[in-house]
Backbone as CSV, one residue per row, in Angstrom:
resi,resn,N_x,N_y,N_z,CA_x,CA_y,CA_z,C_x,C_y,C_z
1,UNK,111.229,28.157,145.589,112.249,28.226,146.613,112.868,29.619,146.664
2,UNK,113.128,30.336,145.437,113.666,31.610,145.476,112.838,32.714,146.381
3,UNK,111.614,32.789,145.534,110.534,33.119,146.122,110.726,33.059,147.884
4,UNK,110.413,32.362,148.622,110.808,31.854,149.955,112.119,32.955,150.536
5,UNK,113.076,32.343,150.007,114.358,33.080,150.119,114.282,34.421,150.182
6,UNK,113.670,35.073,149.242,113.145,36.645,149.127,112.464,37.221,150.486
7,UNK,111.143,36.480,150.379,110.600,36.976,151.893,111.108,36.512,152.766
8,UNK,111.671,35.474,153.013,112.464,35.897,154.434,113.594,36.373,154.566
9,UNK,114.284,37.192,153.677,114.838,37.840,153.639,114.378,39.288,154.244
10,UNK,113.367,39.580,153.114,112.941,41.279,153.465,112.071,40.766,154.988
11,UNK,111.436,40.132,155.621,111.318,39.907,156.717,112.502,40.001,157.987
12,UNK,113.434,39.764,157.529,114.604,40.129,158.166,115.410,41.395,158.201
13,UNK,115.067,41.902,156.939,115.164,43.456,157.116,114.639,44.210,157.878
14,UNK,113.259,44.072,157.840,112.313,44.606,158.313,112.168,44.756,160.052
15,UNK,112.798,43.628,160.072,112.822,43.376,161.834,113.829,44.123,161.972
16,UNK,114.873,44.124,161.561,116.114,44.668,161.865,116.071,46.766,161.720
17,UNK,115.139,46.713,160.709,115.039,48.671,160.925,114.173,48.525,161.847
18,UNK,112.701,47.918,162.237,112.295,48.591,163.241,113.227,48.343,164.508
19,UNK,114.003,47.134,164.688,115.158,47.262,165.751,115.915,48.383,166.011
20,UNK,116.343,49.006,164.695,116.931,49.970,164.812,116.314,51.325,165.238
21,UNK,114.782,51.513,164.650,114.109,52.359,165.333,113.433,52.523,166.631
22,UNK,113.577,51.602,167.346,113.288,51.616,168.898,113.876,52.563,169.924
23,UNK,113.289,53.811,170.354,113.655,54.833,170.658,113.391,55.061,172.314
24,UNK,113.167,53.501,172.755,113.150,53.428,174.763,113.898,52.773,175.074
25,UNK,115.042,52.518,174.447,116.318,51.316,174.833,117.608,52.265,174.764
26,UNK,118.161,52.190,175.599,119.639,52.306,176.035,120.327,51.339,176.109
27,UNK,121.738,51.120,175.268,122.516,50.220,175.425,124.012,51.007,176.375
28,UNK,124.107,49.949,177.527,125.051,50.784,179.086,125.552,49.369,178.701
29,UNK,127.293,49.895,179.182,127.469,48.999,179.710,127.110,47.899,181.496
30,UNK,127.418,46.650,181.073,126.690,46.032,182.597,127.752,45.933,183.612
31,UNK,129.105,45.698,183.765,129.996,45.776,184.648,130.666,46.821,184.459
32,UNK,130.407,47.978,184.168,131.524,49.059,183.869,132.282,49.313,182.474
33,UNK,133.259,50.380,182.332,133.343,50.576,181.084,134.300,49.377,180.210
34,UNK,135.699,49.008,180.927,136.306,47.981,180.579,135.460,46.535,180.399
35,UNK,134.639,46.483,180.860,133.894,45.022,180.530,133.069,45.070,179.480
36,UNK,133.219,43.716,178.219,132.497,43.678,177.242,131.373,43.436,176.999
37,UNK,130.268,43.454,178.008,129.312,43.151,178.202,128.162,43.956,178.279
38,UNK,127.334,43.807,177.472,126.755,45.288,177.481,124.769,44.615,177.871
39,UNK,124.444,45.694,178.132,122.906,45.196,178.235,121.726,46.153,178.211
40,UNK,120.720,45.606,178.434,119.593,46.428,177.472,119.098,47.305,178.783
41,UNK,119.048,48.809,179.297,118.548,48.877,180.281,117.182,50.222,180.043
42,UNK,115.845,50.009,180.286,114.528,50.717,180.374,115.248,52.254,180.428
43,UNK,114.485,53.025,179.722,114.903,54.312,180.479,114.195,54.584,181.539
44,UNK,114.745,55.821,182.341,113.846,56.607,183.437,112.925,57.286,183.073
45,UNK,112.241,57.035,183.701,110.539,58.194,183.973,111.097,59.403,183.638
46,UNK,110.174,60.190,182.623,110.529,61.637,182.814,110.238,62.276,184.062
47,UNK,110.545,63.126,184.643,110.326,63.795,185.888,109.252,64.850,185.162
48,UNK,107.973,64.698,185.718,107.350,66.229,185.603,107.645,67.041,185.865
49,UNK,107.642,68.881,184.954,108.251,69.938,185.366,107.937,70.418,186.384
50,UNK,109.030,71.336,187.337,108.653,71.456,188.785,108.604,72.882,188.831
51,UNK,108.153,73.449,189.829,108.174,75.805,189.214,108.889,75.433,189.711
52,UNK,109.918,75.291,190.543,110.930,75.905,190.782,112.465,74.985,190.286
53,UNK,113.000,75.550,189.564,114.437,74.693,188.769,115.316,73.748,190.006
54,UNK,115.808,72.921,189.967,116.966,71.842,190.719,118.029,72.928,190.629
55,UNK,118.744,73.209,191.875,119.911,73.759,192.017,120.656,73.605,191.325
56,UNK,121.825,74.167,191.027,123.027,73.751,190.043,123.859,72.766,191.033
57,UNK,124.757,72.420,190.347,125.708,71.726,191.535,126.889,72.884,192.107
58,UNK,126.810,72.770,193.452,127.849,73.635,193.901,127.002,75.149,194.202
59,UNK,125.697,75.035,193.866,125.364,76.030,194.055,124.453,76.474,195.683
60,UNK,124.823,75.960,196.615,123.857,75.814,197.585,124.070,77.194,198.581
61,UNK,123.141,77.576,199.181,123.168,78.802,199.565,124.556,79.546,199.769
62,UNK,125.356,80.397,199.886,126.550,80.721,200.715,127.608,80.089,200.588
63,UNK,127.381,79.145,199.065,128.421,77.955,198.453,129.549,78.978,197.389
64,UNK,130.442,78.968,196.908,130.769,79.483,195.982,130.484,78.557,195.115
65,UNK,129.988,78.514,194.162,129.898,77.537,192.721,129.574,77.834,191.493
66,UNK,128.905,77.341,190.535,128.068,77.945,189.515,127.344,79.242,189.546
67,UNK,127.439,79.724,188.660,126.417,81.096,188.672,124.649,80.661,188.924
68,UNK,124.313,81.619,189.806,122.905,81.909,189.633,121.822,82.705,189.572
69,UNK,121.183,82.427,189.296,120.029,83.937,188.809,119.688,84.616,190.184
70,UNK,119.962,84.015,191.257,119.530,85.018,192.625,120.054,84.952,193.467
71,UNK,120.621,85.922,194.467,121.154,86.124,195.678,120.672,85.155,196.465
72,UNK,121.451,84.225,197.398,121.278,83.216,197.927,120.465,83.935,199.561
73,UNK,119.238,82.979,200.183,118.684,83.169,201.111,119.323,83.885,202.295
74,UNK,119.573,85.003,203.145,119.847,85.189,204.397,121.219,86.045,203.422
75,UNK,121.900,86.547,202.811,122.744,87.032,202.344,122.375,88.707,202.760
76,UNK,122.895,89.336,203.382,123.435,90.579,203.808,123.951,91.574,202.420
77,UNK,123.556,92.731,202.003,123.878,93.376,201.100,125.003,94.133,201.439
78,UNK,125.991,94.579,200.636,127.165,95.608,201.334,126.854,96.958,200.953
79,UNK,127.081,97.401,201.869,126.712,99.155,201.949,127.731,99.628,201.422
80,UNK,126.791,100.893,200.062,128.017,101.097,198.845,128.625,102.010,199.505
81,UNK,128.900,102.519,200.545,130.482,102.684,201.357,131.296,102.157,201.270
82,UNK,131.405,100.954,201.409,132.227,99.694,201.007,132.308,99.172,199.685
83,UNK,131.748,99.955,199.084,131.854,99.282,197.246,132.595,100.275,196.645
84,UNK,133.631,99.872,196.200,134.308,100.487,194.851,134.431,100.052,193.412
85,UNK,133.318,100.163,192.987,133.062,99.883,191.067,133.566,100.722,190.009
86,UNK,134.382,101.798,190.673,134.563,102.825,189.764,134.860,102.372,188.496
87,UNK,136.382,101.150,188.652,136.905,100.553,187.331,135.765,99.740,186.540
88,UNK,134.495,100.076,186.900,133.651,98.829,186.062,132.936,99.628,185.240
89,UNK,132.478,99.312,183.690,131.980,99.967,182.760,130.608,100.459,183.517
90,UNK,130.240,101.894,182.960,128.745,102.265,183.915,127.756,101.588,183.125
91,UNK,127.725,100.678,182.463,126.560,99.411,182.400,126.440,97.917,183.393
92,UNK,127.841,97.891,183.321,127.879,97.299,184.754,127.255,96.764,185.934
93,UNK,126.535,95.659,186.722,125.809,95.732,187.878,126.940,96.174,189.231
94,UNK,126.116,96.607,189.898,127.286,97.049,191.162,126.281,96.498,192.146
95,UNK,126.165,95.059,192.304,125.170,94.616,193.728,126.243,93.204,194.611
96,UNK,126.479,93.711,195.308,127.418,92.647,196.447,127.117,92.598,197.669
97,UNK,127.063,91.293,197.658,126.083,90.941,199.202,126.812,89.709,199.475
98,UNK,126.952,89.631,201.257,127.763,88.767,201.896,127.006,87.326,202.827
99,UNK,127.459,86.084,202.762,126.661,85.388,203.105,127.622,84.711,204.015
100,UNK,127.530,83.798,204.884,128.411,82.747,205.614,128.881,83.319,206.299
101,UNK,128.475,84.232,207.382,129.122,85.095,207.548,130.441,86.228,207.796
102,UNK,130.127,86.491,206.561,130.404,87.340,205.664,132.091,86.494,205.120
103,UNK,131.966,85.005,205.143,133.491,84.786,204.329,133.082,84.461,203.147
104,UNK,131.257,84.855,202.111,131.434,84.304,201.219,131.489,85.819,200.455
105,UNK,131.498,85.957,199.140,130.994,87.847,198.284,130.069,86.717,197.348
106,UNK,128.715,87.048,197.156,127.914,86.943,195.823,127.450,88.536,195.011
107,UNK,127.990,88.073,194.287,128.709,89.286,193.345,127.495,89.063,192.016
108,UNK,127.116,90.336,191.356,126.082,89.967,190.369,127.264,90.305,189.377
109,UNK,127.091,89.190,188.085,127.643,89.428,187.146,127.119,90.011,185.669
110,UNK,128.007,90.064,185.116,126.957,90.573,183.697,127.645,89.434,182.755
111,UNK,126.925,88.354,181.970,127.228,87.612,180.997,126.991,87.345,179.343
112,UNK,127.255,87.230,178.787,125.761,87.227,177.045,126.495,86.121,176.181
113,UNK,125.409,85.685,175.279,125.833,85.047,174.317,126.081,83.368,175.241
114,UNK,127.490,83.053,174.376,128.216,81.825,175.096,128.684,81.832,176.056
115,UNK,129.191,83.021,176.401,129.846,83.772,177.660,129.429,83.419,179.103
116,UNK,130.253,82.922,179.397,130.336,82.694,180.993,131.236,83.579,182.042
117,UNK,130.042,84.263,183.278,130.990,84.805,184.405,131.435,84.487,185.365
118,UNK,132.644,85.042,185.709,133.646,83.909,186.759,133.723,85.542,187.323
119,UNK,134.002,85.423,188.538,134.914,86.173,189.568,136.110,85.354,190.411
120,UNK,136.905,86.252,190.764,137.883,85.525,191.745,138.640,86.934,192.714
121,UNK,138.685,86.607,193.950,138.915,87.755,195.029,141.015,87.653,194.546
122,UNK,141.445,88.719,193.979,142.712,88.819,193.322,143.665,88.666,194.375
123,UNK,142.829,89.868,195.496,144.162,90.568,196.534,143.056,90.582,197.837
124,UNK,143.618,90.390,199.064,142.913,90.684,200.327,143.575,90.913,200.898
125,UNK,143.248,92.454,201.656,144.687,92.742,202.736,143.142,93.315,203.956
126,UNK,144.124,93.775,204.960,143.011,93.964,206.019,142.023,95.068,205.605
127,UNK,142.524,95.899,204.767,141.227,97.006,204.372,140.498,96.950,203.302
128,UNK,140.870,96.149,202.400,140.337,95.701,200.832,140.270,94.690,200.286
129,UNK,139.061,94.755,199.804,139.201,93.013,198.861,139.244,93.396,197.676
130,UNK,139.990,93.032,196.488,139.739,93.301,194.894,139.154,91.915,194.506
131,UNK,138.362,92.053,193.604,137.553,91.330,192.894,137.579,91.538,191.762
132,UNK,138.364,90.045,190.655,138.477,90.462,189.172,137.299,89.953,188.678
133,UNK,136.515,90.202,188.123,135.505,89.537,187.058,135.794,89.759,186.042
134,UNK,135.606,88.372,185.400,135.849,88.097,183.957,134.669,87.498,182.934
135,UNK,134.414,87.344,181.554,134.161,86.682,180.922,133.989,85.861,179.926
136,UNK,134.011,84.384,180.510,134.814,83.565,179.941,134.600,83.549,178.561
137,UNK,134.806,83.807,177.202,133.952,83.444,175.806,133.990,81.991,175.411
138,UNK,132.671,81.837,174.593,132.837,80.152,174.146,133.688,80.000,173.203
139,UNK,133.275,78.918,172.277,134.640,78.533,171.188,134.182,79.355,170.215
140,UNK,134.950,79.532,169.101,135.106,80.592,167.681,134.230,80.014,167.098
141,UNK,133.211,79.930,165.960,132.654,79.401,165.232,131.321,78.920,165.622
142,UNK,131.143,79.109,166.638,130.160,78.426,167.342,128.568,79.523,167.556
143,UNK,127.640,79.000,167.162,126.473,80.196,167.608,125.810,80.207,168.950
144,UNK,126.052,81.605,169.267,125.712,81.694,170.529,124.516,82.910,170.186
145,UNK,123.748,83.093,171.279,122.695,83.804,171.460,123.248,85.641,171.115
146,UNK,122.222,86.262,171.297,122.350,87.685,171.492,121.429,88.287,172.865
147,UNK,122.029,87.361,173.805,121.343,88.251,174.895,122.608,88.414,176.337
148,UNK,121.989,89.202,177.053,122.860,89.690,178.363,121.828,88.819,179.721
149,UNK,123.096,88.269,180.427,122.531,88.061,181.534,123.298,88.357,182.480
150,UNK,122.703,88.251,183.911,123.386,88.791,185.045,123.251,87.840,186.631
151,UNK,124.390,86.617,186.384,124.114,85.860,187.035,124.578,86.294,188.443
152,UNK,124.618,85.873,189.397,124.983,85.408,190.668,126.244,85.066,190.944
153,UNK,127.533,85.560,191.137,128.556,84.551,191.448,129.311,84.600,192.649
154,UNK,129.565,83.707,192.949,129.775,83.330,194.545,130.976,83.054,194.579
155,UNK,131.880,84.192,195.943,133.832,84.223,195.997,133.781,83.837,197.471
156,UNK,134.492,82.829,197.565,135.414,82.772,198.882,136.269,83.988,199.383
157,UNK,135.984,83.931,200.662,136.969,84.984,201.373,137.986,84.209,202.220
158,UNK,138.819,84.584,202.417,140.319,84.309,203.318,139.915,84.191,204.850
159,UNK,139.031,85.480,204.888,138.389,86.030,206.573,137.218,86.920,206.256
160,UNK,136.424,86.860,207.665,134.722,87.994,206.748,135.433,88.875,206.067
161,UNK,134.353,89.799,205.438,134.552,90.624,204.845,135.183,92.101,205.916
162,UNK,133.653,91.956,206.708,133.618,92.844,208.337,134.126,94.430,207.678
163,UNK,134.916,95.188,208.054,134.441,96.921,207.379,135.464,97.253,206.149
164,UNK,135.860,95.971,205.727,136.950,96.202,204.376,135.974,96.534,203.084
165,UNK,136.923,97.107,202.141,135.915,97.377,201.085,136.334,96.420,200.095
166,UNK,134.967,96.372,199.103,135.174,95.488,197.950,135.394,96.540,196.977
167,UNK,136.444,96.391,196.111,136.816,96.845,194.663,136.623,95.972,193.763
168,UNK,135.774,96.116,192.851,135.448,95.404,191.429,136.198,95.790,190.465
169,UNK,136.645,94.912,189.556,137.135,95.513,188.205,137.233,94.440,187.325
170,UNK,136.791,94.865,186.066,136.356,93.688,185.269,137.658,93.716,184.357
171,UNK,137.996,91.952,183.516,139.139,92.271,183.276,139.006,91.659,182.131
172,UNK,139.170,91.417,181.058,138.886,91.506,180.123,140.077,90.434,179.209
C-alpha cells in the first residue's frame, strides 16, 4: 500500500512540473482585470519578419511622434538660410525639413546609449522659430549601449514655417 502511495504521488509531481513547463499557454484574465476568472488562452502566430519595420505609434508621415530613422515621405528640406545651428556642438546634425505644409519641423537628432531625443519649438514669433533639443538620459545604474544615433524628430508649428528661420540649440 505504501508502495502505491509513493507512485502516485511522484506521478503527481511529475504532471504538475511538466504543467509548469508548458511554454504556449497564457493565463489572461476572461472578463477583465477586476473579475476572478481567469482562462487558458493559445498564443498568437508569430508574424514572419517583414524588410520593412511597423511604424512606431504616432509616427505617421508629417505626425509629430516618436523618433525615426528617416525623414518622412514628401518633406521639403529648409534652406540653410533659414537655419541657425550656431548654438549646437559642431558634431551636431544640422538637417531640418518641413512637412504638412510646412506646420510640421522634422528635425534630425543626435541620441546614444539609453538616451532619448525630444525636441520642442520653445518660442515662435513671426521671424523665428527656436527649437530646444534635448536628451532625455535613462535611469542611473542601468546598462546602456555605447553607440550614437540620429533619429528623426517631429515639432508642431503654431503656423507654416514659410520664410522664418529655425534656431536650434541643444539644452542640456
Amino acid at each position: 500500500m505504501r508502495y502505491l502511495t509513493n507512485v502516485i504521488g511522484l506521478g503527481l509531481i511529475v504532471v504538475a512540473v511538466s504543467a509548469c513547463g508548458a511554454q504556449n499557454q497564457a493565463v489572461e484574465p476572461a472578463a477583465g482585470p477586476a473579475s476572478g476568472n481567469l482562462s487558458t488562452v493559445p498564443p498568437s502566430p508569430t508574424a514572419p519578419p517583414s524588410s520593412s519595420p511597423a511604424p512606431a505609434p504616432g509616427s505617421q508621415p508629417g505626425v509629430p511622434g516618436a523618433p525615426r530613422q528617416e525623414v518622412p515621405e514628401g518633406s521639403t528640406k529648409v534652406p540653410d538660410k533659414q537655419l541657425d545651428a550656431s548654438a549646437l556642438p559642431a558634431d551636431y546634425p544640422r538637417e531640418v525639413y518641413t512637412s504638412n505644409g510646412g506646420t510640421i519641423l522634422n528635425i534630425r537628432g543626435q541620441e546614444g546609449g539609453c538616451g532619448h531625443a525630444t525636441a520642442e519649438a520653445a518660442q515662435q514669433d513671426g521671424t523665428r522659430v527656436t527649437v530646444n533639443l534635448t536628451e532625455l538620459k535613462g535611469q542611473t545604474g542601468q546598462m546602456c549601449t555605447m553607440d550614437i544615433r540620429y533619429p528623426v524628430i517631429s515639432v508642431a508649428l503654431a503656423a507654416p514655417l514659410g520664410e522664418r528661420t529655425v534656431v536650434l540649440k541643444q539644452m542640456r
